[in-house]
XYZ file of C-alpha atoms in Angstrom:
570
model
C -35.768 31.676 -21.288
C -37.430 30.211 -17.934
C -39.088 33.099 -16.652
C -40.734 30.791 -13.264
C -37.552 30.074 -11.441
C -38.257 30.232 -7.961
C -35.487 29.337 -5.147
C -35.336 25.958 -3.795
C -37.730 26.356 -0.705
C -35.992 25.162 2.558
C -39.063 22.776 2.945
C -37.292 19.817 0.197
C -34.823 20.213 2.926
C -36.077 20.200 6.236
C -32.527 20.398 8.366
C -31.435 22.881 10.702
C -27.727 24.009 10.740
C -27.282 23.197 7.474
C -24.170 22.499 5.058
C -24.650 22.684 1.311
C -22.697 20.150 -0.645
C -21.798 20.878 -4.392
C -20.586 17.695 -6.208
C -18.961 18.661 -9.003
C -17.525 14.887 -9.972
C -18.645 15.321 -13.590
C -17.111 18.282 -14.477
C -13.820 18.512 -12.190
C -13.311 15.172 -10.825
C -13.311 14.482 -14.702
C -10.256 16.117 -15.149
C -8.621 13.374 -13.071
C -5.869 11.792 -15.216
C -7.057 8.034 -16.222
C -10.172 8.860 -15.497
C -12.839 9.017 -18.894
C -16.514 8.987 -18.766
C -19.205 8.511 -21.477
C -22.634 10.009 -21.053
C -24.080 6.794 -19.816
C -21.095 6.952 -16.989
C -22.219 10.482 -16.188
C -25.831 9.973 -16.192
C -24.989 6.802 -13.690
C -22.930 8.875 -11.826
C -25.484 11.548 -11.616
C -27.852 9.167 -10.092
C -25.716 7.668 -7.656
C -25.366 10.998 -6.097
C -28.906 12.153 -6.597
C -29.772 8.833 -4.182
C -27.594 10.010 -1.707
C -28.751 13.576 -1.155
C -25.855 15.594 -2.987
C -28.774 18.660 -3.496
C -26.136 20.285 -5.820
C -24.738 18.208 -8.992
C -22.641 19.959 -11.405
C -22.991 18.499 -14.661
C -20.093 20.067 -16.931
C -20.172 22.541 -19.326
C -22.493 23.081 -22.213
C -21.503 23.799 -25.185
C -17.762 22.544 -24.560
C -18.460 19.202 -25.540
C -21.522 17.409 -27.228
C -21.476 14.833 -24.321
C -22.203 17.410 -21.951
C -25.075 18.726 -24.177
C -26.779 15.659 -24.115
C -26.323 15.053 -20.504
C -28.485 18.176 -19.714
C -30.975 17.098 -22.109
C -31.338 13.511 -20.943
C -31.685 14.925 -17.650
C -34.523 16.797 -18.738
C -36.672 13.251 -19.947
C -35.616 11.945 -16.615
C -35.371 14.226 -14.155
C -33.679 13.701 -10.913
C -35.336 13.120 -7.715
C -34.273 15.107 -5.454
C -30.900 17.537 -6.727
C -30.523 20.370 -8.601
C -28.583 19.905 -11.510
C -25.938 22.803 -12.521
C -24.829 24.150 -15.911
C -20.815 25.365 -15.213
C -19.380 28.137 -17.822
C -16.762 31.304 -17.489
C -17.721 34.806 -17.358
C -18.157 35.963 -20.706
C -15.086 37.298 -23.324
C -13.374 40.250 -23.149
C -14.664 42.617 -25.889
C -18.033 41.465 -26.156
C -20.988 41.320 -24.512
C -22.932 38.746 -22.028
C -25.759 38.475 -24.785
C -23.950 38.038 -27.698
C -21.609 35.296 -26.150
C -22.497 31.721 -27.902
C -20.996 30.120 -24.879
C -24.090 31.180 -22.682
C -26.560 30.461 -25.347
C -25.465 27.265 -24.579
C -25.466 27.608 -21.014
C -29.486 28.857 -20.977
C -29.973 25.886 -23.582
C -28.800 24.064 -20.710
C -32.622 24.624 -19.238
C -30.987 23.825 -15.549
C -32.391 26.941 -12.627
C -28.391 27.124 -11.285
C -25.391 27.744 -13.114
C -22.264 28.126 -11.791
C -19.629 31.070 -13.303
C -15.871 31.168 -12.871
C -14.263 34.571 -13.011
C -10.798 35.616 -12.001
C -9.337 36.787 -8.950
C -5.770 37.132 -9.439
C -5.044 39.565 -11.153
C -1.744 37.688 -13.186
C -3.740 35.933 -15.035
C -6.215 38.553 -15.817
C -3.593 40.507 -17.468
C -0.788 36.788 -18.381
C -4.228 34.559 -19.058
C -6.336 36.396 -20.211
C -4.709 39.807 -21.932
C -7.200 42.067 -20.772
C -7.532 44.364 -18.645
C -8.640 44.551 -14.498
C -11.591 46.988 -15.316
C -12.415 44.958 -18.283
C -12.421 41.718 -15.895
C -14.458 43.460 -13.467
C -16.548 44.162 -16.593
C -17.206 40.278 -17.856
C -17.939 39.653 -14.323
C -20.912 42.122 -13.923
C -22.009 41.837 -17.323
C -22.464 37.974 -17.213
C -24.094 37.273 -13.877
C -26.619 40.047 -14.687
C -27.295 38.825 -18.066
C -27.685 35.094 -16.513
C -29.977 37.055 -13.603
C -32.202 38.526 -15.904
C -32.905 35.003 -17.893
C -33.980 33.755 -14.450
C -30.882 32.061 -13.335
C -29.674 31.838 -10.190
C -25.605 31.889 -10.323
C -22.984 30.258 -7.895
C -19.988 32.547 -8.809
C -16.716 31.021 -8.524
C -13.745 32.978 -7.564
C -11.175 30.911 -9.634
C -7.809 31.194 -7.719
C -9.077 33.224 -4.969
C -6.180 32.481 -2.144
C -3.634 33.580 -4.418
C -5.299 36.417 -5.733
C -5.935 37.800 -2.753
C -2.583 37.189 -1.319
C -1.058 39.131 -4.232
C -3.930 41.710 -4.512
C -6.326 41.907 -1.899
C -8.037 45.044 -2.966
C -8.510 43.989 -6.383
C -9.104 40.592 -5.444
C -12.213 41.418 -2.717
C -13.709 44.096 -5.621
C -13.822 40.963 -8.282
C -16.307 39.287 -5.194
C -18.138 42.858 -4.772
C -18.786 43.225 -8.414
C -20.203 39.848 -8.578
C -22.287 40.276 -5.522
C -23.568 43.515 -6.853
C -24.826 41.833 -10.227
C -26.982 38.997 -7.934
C -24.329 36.064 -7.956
C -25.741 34.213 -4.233
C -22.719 32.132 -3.452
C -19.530 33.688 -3.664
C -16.967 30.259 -3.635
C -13.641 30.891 -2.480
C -11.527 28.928 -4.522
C -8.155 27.635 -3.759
C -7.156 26.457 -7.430
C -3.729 25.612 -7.574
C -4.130 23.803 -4.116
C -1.093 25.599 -2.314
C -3.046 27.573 0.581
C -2.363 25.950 4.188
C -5.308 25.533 6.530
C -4.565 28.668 9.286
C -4.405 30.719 5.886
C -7.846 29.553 4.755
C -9.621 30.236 7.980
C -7.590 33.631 8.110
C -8.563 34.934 4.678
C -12.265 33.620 4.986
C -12.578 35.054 8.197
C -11.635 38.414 6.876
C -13.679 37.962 3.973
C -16.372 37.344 5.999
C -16.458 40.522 8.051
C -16.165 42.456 4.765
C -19.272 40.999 2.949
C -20.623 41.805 6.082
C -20.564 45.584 5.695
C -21.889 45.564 2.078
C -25.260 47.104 1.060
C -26.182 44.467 -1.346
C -30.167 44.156 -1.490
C -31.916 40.913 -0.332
C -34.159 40.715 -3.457
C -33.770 37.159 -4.083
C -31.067 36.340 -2.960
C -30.782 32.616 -1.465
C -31.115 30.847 1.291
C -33.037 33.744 2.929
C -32.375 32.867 6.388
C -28.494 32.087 6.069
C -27.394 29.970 8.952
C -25.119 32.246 11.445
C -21.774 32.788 10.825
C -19.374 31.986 13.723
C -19.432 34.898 16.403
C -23.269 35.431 15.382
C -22.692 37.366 12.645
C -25.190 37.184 9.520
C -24.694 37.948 6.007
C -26.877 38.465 3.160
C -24.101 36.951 0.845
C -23.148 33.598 1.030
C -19.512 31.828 1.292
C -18.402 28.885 -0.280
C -15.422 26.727 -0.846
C -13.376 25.171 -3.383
C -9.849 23.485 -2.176
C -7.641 21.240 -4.325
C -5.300 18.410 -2.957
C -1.852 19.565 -4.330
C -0.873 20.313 -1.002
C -2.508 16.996 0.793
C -4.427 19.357 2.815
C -7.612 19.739 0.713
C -9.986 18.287 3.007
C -8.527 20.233 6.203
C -8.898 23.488 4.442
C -12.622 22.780 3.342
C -13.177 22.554 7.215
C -11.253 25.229 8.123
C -13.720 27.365 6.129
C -16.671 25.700 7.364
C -15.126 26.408 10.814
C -15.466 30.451 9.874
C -18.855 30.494 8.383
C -18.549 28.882 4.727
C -22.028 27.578 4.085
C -21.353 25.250 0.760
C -18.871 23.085 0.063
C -17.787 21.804 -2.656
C -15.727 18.714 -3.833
C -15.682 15.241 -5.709
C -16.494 12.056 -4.615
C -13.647 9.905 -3.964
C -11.529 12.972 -4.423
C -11.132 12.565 -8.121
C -9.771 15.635 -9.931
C -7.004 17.411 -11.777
C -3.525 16.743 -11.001
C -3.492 15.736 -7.114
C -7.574 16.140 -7.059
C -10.093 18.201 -5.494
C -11.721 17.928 -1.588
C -13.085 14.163 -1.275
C -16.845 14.372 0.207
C -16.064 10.856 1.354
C -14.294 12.294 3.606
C -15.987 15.814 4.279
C -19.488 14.673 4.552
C -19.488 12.537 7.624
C -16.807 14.738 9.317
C -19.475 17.459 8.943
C -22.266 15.263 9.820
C -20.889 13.184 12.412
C -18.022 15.538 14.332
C -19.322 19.050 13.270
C -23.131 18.324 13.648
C -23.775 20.328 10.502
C -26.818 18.593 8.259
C -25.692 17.208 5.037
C -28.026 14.894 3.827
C -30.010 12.529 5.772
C -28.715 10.001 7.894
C -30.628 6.935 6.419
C -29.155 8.637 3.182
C -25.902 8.452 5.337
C -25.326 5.145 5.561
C -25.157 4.804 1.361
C -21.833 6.439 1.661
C -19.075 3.670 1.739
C -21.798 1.637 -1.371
C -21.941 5.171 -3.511
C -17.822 5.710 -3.133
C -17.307 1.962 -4.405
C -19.794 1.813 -7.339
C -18.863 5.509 -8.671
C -15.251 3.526 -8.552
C -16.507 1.055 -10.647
C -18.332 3.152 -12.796
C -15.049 5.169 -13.931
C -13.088 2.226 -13.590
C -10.553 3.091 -11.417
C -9.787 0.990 -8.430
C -10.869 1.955 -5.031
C -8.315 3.279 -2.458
C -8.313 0.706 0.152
C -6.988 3.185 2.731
C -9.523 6.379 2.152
C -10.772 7.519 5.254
C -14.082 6.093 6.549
C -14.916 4.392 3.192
C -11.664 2.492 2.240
C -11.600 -1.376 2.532
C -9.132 -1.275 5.392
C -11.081 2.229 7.229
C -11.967 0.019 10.176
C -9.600 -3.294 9.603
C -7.956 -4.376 12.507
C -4.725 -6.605 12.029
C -2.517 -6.914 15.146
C -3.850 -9.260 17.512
C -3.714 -7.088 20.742
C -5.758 -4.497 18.705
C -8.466 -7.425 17.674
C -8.897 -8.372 21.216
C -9.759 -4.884 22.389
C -12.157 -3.786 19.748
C -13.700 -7.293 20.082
C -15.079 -6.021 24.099
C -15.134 -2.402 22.990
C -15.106 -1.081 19.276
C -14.443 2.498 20.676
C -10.915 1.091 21.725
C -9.382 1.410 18.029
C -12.443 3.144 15.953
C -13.529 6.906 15.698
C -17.243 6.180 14.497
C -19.136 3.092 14.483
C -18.563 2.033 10.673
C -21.869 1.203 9.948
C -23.294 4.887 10.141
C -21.355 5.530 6.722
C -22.351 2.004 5.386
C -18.718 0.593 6.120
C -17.993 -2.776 8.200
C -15.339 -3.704 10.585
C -12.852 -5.841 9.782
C -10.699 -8.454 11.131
C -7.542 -8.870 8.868
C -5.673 -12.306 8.988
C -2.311 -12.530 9.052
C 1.396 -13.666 10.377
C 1.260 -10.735 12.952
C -2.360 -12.395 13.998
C -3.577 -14.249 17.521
C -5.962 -16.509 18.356
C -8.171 -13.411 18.974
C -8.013 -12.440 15.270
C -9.348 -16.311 14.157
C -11.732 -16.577 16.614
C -13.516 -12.857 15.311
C -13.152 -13.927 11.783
C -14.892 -17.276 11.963
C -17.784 -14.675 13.107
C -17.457 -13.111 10.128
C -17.820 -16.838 8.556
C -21.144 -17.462 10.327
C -18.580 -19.970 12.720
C -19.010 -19.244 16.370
C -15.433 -21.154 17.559
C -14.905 -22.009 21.342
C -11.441 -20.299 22.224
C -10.666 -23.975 23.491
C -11.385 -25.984 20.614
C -7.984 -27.372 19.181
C -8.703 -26.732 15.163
C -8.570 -22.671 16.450
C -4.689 -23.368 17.273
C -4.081 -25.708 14.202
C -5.840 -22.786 12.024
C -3.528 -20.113 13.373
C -0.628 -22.004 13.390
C -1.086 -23.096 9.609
C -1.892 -19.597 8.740
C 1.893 -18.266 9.895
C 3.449 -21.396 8.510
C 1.464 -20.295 5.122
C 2.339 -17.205 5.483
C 6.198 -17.337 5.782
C 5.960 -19.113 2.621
C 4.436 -16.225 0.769
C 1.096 -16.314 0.915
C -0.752 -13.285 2.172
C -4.239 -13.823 3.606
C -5.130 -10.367 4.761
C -5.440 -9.540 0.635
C -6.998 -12.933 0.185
C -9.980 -13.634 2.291
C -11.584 -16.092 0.835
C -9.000 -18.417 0.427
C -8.243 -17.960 4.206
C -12.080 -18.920 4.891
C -11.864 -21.887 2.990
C -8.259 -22.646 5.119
C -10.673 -22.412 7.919
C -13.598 -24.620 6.389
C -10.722 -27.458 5.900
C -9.317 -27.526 9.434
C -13.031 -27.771 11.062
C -13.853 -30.579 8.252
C -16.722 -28.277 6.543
C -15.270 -28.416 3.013
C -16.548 -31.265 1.189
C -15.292 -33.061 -1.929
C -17.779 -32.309 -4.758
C -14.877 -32.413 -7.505
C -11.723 -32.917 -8.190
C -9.207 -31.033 -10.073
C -6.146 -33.630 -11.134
C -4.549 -31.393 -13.080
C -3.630 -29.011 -16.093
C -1.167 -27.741 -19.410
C -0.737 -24.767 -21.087
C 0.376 -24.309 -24.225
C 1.413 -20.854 -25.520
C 1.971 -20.130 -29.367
C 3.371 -17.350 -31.348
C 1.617 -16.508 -34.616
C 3.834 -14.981 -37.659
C 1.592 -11.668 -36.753
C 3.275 -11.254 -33.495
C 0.211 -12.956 -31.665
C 0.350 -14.986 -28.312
C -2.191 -17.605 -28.515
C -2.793 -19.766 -25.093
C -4.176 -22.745 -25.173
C -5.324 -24.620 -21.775
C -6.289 -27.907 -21.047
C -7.804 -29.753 -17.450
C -8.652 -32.676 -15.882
C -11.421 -32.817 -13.767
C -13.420 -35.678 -11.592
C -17.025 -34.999 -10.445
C -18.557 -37.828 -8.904
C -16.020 -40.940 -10.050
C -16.476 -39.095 -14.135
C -13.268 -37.881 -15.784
C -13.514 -34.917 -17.379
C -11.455 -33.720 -20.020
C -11.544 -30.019 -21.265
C -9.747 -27.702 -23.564
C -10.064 -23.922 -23.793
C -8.798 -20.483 -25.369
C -7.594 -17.593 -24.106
C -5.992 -14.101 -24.868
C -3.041 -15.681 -21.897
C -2.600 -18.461 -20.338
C -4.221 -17.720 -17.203
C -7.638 -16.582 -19.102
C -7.349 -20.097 -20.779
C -7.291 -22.254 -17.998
C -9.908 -20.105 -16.014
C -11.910 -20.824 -19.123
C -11.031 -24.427 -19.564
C -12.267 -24.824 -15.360
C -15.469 -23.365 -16.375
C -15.994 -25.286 -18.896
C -15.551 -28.473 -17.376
C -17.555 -27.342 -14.230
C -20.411 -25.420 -15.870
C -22.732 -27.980 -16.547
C -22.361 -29.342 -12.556
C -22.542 -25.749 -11.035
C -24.118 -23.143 -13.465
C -23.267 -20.464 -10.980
C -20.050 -20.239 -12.352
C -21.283 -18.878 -15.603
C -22.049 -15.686 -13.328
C -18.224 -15.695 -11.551
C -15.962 -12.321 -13.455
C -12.170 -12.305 -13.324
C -11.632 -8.731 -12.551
C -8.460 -8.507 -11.027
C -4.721 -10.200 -11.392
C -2.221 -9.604 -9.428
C 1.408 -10.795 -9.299
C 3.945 -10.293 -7.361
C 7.919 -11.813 -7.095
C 8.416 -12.528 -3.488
C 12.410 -12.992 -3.926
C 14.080 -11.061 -6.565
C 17.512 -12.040 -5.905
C 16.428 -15.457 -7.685
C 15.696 -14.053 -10.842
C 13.565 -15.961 -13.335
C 13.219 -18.784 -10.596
C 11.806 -16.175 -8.089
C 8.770 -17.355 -6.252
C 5.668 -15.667 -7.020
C 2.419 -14.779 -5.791
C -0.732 -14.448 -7.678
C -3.980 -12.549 -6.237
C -6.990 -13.132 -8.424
C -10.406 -11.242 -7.942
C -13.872 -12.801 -8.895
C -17.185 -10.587 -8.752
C -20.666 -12.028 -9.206
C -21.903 -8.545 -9.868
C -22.903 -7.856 -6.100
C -20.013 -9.487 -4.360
C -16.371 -9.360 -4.504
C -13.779 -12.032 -3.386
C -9.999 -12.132 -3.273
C -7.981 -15.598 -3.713
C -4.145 -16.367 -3.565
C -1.683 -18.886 -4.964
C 2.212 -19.093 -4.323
C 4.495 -20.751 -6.741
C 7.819 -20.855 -7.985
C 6.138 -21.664 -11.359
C 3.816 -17.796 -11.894
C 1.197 -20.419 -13.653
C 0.913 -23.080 -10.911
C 0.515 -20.185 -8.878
C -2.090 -18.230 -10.755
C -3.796 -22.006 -11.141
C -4.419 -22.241 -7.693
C -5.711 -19.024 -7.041
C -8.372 -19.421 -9.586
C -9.133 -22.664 -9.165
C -9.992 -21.515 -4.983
C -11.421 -18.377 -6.780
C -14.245 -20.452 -8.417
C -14.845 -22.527 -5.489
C -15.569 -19.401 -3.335
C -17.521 -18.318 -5.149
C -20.240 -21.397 -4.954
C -19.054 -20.903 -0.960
C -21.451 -17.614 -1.355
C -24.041 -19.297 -3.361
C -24.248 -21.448 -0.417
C -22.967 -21.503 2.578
C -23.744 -25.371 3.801
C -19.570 -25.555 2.083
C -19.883 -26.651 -1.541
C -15.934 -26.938 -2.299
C -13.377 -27.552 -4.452
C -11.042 -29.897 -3.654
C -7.727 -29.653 -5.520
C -5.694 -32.629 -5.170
C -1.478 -32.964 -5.864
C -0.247 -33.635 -8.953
């Protein structure tokens, strides 16, 4: 039992207007198909949001799974800096009581001071779901935030398909948030489960549901915050609102502003927007629209500006791959590809942006392609640390080899680096520290159904021929191991260079097996990322080339006086 819970005092948070964000990544956002996490993941996870101000971290369910048991308890040898950590569970069974329920043994095991209870609303799944009945409902609800009260817990009750509910049974639906009021819950969440509610709904129903609360006598004794922020039209309420949207109608994100909009003082939502089915609300995306458009306090503004780095490493961490075109943190949020659009943001970013980028930790970007000007080569070779006069004749000659590149196959606004060192060759800046003369692959199928690859390259470093062989599990991780090894002992930085992307892609079907093909290869260093292409009619020429400009790159951002790779015909 922890008998000396006190509310969080308003002083670890010293905002005005402020906006409660609940993360619940760990527990919903885990639900996302694809998406598995081990407790190391989660405790990483837990972190990443801790150092960004989330003050609310759900952290699954105790008792469902060992993992999550030994989440909590890690948690407690290392606590968190800054966030409360929450223990999530259902109201208890029907038929038994709050204190004889195993399932919140586990939950007060948990040791964390907020847990978070889902009850039901609608009242087809009380009887279809769960085969009770609506008193008996009203019953577990009661009986299990009182029980969890008088252990010293503070309970975020979450009214699990509330929109429906309430559309179907409003009477029964708004006594399911009374009860649970009544027993000491301090957040009543409206919850839009299955994700079909519309945004002029939301703000409807919360808007009601605001002016109800509004009337009850439920007593102040502890309940939390104690000055709750006003409600729009002034009003004040000694109950809290909250909201809970799913994506399944792509409007997830507009309906958790709608309810901020009538009063709703947490939110809550994943980051990245993983979740069940179509996902949950993405705080990418709700965070700085509060912040930033709303004015509501979040976290911290310094905190603020970790955004865009959080959304990418949590990516990494659950190894799924970023969504280049998320709002505000997506690789292509503030890219700017057609050249009339380049020349206007270049004299006034305001032109083509919403926000400056950099007050969520993003960066603009100027995206190279066939649809480019002069404009968009001239603003990238900024981006190079190369301050080009608009008059100099290798700015033409760069552009111009770019389209002719370009209508080819190659596609430079997915492969920046190669385009830089396109740019380092026409102003002479890429020196010849090696030579690559050229490569076979051998591929050979064991009697057990095995592919074994087999790669060998020849390579000149300062007049020396060098000869190497490698394995690989393909033939494009054998000859990006036979290049290391023949380059290693001259660069060692290479050792550091990680393959963690291949892409390929048949730029003519009609042709069949003799289809050109595109390759885009992705090296990481373990802080930087970089993004190389190769066209081909031959998919291993093509992959060649890529990594071969992949390796030199990344020396290019070891050092930036040009070491290069130059790879000659053959």
């Amino acid at each position: 039992m922890v008998s000396d819970i006190l509310p969080i005092s308003r002083s670890q948070f010293p905002m005005t207007n402020r906006l409660w964000i609940y993360d619940t990544t760990l527990r919903d956002g885990a639900q996302c198909e694809g998406l598995c996490l081990s407790l190391e993941d989660k405790l990483r996870i837990a972190r990443q949001l801790d150092s960004l101000g989330i003050p609310f971290i759900e952290g699954g369910w105790p008792g469902a799974n060992p993992k999550d048991v030994q989440f909590f308890w890690r948690l407690k040898e290392q606590p968190l800096t800054q966030a409360e950590v929450v223990a999530f569970c259902s109201t208890r069974r029907p038929g038994t009581t709050a204190a004889n329920d195993e399932m919140l043994q586990a939950i007060l095991s948990a040791g964390t001071r907020w847990v978070t209870l889902f009850g039901k609303s609608w009242d087809l799944h009380v009887i279809e779901s769960l085969k009770t009945t609506l008193e008996e409902n009203l019953a577990m609800i009661r009986d299990t935030i009182e029980y969890l009260r008088s252990q010293g817990r503070h309970v975020i009750y979450d009214a699990e398909h509330w929109f429906d509910g309430y559309k179907h049974n409003r009477d029964y639906a708004i006594k399911t948030l009374e009860v649970a009021a009544d027993a000491g819950a301090e957040w009543l969440v409206l919850c839009d489960t299955n994700g079909g509610t519309l945004p002029h709904e939301v703000s409807q129903v919360v808007r009601e549901v605001a002016e109800i609360i509004e009337s009850w006598d439920i007593s102040e004794s502890e309940i939390y915050p104690p000055q709750p922020p006003l409600i729009k039209g002034g009003r004040k309420s000694k109950i809290q609102l909250g909201i809970h949207t799913h994506n399944d109608s792509g409007v997830a994100v507009a309906n958790a502003l709608a309810a901020v909009q009538e009063g709703v003082t947490m939110v809550q939502g994943t980051i990245n927007g993983y979740g069940e089915r179509c996902g949950n609300a993405d705080l990418c995306s709700l965070i700085p629209n509060f912040q930033l458009k709303l004015g509501l306090d979040c976290i911290q503004d310094e905190q603020l500006v970790k955004l865009t780095q959080v959304s990418r490493s949590i990516s990494e961490i659950v190894n799924l791959a970023p969504d280049d075109r998320a709002p505000f943190v997506g690789l292509s949020a503030f890219a700017h590809k057609g050249g009339i659009h380049v020349s206007a943001v270049e004299k006034n970013p305001l032109t083509y942006e919403h926000l400056e980028p950099e007050k969520i930790g993003n960066r603009r970007r100027i995206v190279i392609s066939d649809q480019a000007g002069l404009s968009n080569v001239l603003a990238k070779a900024r981006t190079f640390g190369m301050d080009l006069d608009r008059k100099n004749p290798a700015c033409r000659q760069i552009l111009e080899k770019l389209k002719d590149l370009e209508s080819q196959g190659y596609q430079f606004e997915g492969a920046e680096a190669s385009f830089e060192l396109l740019m380092r060759e026409a102003l002479g800046k890429r020196k010849r520290l090696f030579e690559i003369k050229g490569f076979q692959v051998h591929c050979d199928k064991g009697r057990e159904e095995t592919v074994n690859s087999l790669a060998t390259v020849k390579v000149t470093v300062n007049g020396q021929d060098i000869l190497e062989c490698a394995e690989g599990n393909g033939p494009v991780s054998a000859l990006d191991a036979a290049l290391r090894k023949a380059l290693r002992n001259f660069y060692p930085a290479i050792t550091d260079f990680n393959l963690t992307d291949y892409k390929v892609r048949i730029l003519d079907g009609c042709a069949g097996t003799s289809a050109k093909t595109r390759v885009l290869v992705e090296f990481s260093n373990g802080q930087d990322r970089w993004t190389t292409v190769g066209v081909s009619g031959n998919i291993l020429d093509a992959s060649y080339q890529a990594v071969v400009e992949g390796l030199e790159y990344g020396l290019v951002l070891g050092d930036r006086e040009a070491i290069v790779l130059t790879v000659s015909s053959y």
